[in-house]
Coordinates of C-alpha atoms in Angstrom, one line a residue:
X1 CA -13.6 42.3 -0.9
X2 CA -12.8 41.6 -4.5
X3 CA -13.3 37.7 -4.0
X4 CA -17.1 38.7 -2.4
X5 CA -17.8 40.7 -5.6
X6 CA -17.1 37.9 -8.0
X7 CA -19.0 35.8 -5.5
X8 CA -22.1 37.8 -5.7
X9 CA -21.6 38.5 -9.5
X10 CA -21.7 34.6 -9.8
X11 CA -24.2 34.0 -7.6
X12 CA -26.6 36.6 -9.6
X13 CA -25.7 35.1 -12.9
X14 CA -26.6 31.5 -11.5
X15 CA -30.2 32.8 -10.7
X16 CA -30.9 35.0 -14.0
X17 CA -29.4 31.6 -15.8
X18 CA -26.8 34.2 -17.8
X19 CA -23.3 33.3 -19.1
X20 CA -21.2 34.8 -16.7
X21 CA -17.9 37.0 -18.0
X22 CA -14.3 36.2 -16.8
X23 CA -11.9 38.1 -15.0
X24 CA -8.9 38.2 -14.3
X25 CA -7.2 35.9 -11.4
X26 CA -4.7 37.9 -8.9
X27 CA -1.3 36.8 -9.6
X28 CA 0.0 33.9 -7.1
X29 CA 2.9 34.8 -5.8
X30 CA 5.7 32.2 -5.9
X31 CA 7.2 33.4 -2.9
X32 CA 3.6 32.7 -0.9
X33 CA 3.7 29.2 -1.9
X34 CA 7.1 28.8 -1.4
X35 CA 7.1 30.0 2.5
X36 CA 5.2 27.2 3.3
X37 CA 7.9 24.5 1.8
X38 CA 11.1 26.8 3.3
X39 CA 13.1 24.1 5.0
X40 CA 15.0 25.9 7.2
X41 CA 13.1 27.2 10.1
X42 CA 13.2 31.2 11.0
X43 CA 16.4 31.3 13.9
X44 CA 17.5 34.8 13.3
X45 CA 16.4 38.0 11.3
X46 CA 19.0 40.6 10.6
X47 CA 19.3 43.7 8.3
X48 CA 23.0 45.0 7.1
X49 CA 24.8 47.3 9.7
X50 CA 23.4 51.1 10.2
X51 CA 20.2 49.8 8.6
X52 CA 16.9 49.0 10.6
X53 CA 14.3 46.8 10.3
X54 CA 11.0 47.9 8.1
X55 CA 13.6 50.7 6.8
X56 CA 13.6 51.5 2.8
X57 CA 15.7 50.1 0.8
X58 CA 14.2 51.3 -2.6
X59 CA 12.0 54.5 -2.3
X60 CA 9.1 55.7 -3.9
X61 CA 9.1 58.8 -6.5
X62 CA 7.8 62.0 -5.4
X63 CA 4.8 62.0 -8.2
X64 CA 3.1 59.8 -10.1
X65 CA -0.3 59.5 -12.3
X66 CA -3.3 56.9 -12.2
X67 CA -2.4 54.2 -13.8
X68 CA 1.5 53.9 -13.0
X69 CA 2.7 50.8 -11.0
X70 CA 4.4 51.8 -7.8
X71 CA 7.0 49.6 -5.9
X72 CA 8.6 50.1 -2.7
X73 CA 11.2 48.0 -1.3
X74 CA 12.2 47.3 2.8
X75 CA 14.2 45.8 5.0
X76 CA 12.3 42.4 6.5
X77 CA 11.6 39.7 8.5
X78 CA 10.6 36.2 7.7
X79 CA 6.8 36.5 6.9
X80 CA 6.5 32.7 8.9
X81 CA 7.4 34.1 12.0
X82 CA 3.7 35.7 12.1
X83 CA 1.7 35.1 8.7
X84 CA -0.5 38.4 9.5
X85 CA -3.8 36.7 9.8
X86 CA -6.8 39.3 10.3
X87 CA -3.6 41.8 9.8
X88 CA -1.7 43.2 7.0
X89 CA 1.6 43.3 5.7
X90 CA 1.3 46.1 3.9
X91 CA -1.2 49.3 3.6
X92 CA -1.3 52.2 1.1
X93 CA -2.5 55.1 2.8
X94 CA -4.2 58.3 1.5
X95 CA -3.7 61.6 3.7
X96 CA -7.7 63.0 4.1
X97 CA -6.2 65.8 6.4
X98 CA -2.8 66.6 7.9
X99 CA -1.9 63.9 9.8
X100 CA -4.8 61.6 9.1
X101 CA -4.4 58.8 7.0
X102 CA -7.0 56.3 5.4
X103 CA -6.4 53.1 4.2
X104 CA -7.5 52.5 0.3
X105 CA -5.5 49.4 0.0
X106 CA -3.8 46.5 1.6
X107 CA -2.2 42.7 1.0
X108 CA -6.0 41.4 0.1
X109 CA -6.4 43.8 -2.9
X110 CA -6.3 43.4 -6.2
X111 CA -4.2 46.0 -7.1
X112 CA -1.7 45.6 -5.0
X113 CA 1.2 42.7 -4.4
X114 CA 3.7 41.8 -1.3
X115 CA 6.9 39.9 -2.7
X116 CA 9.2 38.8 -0.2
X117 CA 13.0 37.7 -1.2
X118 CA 16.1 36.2 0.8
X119 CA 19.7 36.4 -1.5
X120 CA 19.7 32.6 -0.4
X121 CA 18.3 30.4 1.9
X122 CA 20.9 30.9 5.0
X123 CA 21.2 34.5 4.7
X124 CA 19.3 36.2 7.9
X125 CA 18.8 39.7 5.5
X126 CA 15.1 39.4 3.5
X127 CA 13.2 42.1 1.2
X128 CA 10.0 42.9 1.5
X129 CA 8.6 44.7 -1.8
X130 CA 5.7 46.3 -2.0
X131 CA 4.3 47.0 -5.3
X132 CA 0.4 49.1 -5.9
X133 CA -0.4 48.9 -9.3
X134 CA -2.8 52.5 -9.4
X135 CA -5.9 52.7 -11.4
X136 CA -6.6 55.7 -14.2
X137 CA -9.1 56.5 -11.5
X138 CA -7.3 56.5 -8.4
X139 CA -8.1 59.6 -6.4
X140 CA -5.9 62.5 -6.5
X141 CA -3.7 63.0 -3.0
X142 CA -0.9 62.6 -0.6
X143 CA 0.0 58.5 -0.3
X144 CA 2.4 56.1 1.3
X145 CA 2.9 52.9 1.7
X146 CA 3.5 51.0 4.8
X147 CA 4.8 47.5 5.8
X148 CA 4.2 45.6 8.7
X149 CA 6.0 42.2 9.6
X150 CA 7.9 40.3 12.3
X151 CA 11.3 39.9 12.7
X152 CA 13.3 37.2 14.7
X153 CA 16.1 38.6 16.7
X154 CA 18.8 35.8 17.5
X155 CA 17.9 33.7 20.9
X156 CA 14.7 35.6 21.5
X157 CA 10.8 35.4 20.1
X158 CA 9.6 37.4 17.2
X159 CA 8.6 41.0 17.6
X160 CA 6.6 43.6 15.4
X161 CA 8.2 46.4 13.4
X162 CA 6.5 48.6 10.4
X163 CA 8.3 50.8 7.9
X164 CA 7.1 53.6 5.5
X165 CA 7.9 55.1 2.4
X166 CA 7.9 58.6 2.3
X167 CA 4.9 60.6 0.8
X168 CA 4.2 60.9 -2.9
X169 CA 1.6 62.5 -4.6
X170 CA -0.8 60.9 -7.4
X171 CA -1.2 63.5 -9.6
X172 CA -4.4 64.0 -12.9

């Protein structure tokens, strides 16, 4: 969405012949580049003993205001083993009533970021981190943030799994 705003702001400023303003460029992500070069393929995804895949490794607090930066960490999968297209791997869900959840953000925003991390190259544990950098505006509710990936079991094709963090609140 934000990259068809900046298209049409463009494109308007083109036609009135007016100097357009700047904005700020999402941050690339080493990580994203780096998948692509990885020179081990994906043989076998594994989390450490009495964990489970998409589980939390680093929780979200129970409050927070617009304009804090909120991170949530999980168990993952290698994101080649499915690179999500027309998918997400991540949402950040606002509760509109019990039970009901609507989606206000996910791995295309601006605000938000999806950094995945292996201790080295042959360990078969990864991190997925989440992070949803909240605007001084951000509407006032129930939230939680969800991930969505693939993970390779040993000797067998990959297969979904999600995690969530628990609820938070943002608060005024």
């Amino acid at each position: 969405q934000a990259y068809i705003e900046n298209f049409e702001r463009l494109a308007t400023d083109m036609v009135k012949g007016t100097v357009s303003r700047s904005l700020p460029m999402p941050l690339v992500n080493d990580h994203v580049i780096n998948t692509f070069d990885y020179p081990f393929p994906v043989v076998w995804d594994s989390v450490p003993f009495g964990a489970k895949m998409g589980g939390v490794i680093e929780e979200v607090n129970p409050t927070y205001t617009g304009g804090d930066v909120i991170s949530v960490s999980f168990h993952a999968g290698d994101p080649r083993n499915n690179l999500m297209t027309n998918q997400s791997f991540l949402t950040v869900e606002r509760e509109t009533s019990p039970n009901h959840w609507q989606i206000v953000a996910q791995d295309s925003s601006w605000h938000t970021e999806f950094h995945w991390s292996k201790p080295n190259r042959l360990d078969t544990h990864s991190t997925a981190t989440i992070v949803w950098r909240t605007q001084a505006d951000t509407t006032v509710g129930t939230y939680r943030i969800r991930h969505f990936g693939f993970y390779h079991p040993l000797a067998e094709s990959p297969k979904p799994y999600s995690g969530s963090s628990k609820v938070f609140k943002i608060l005024a």
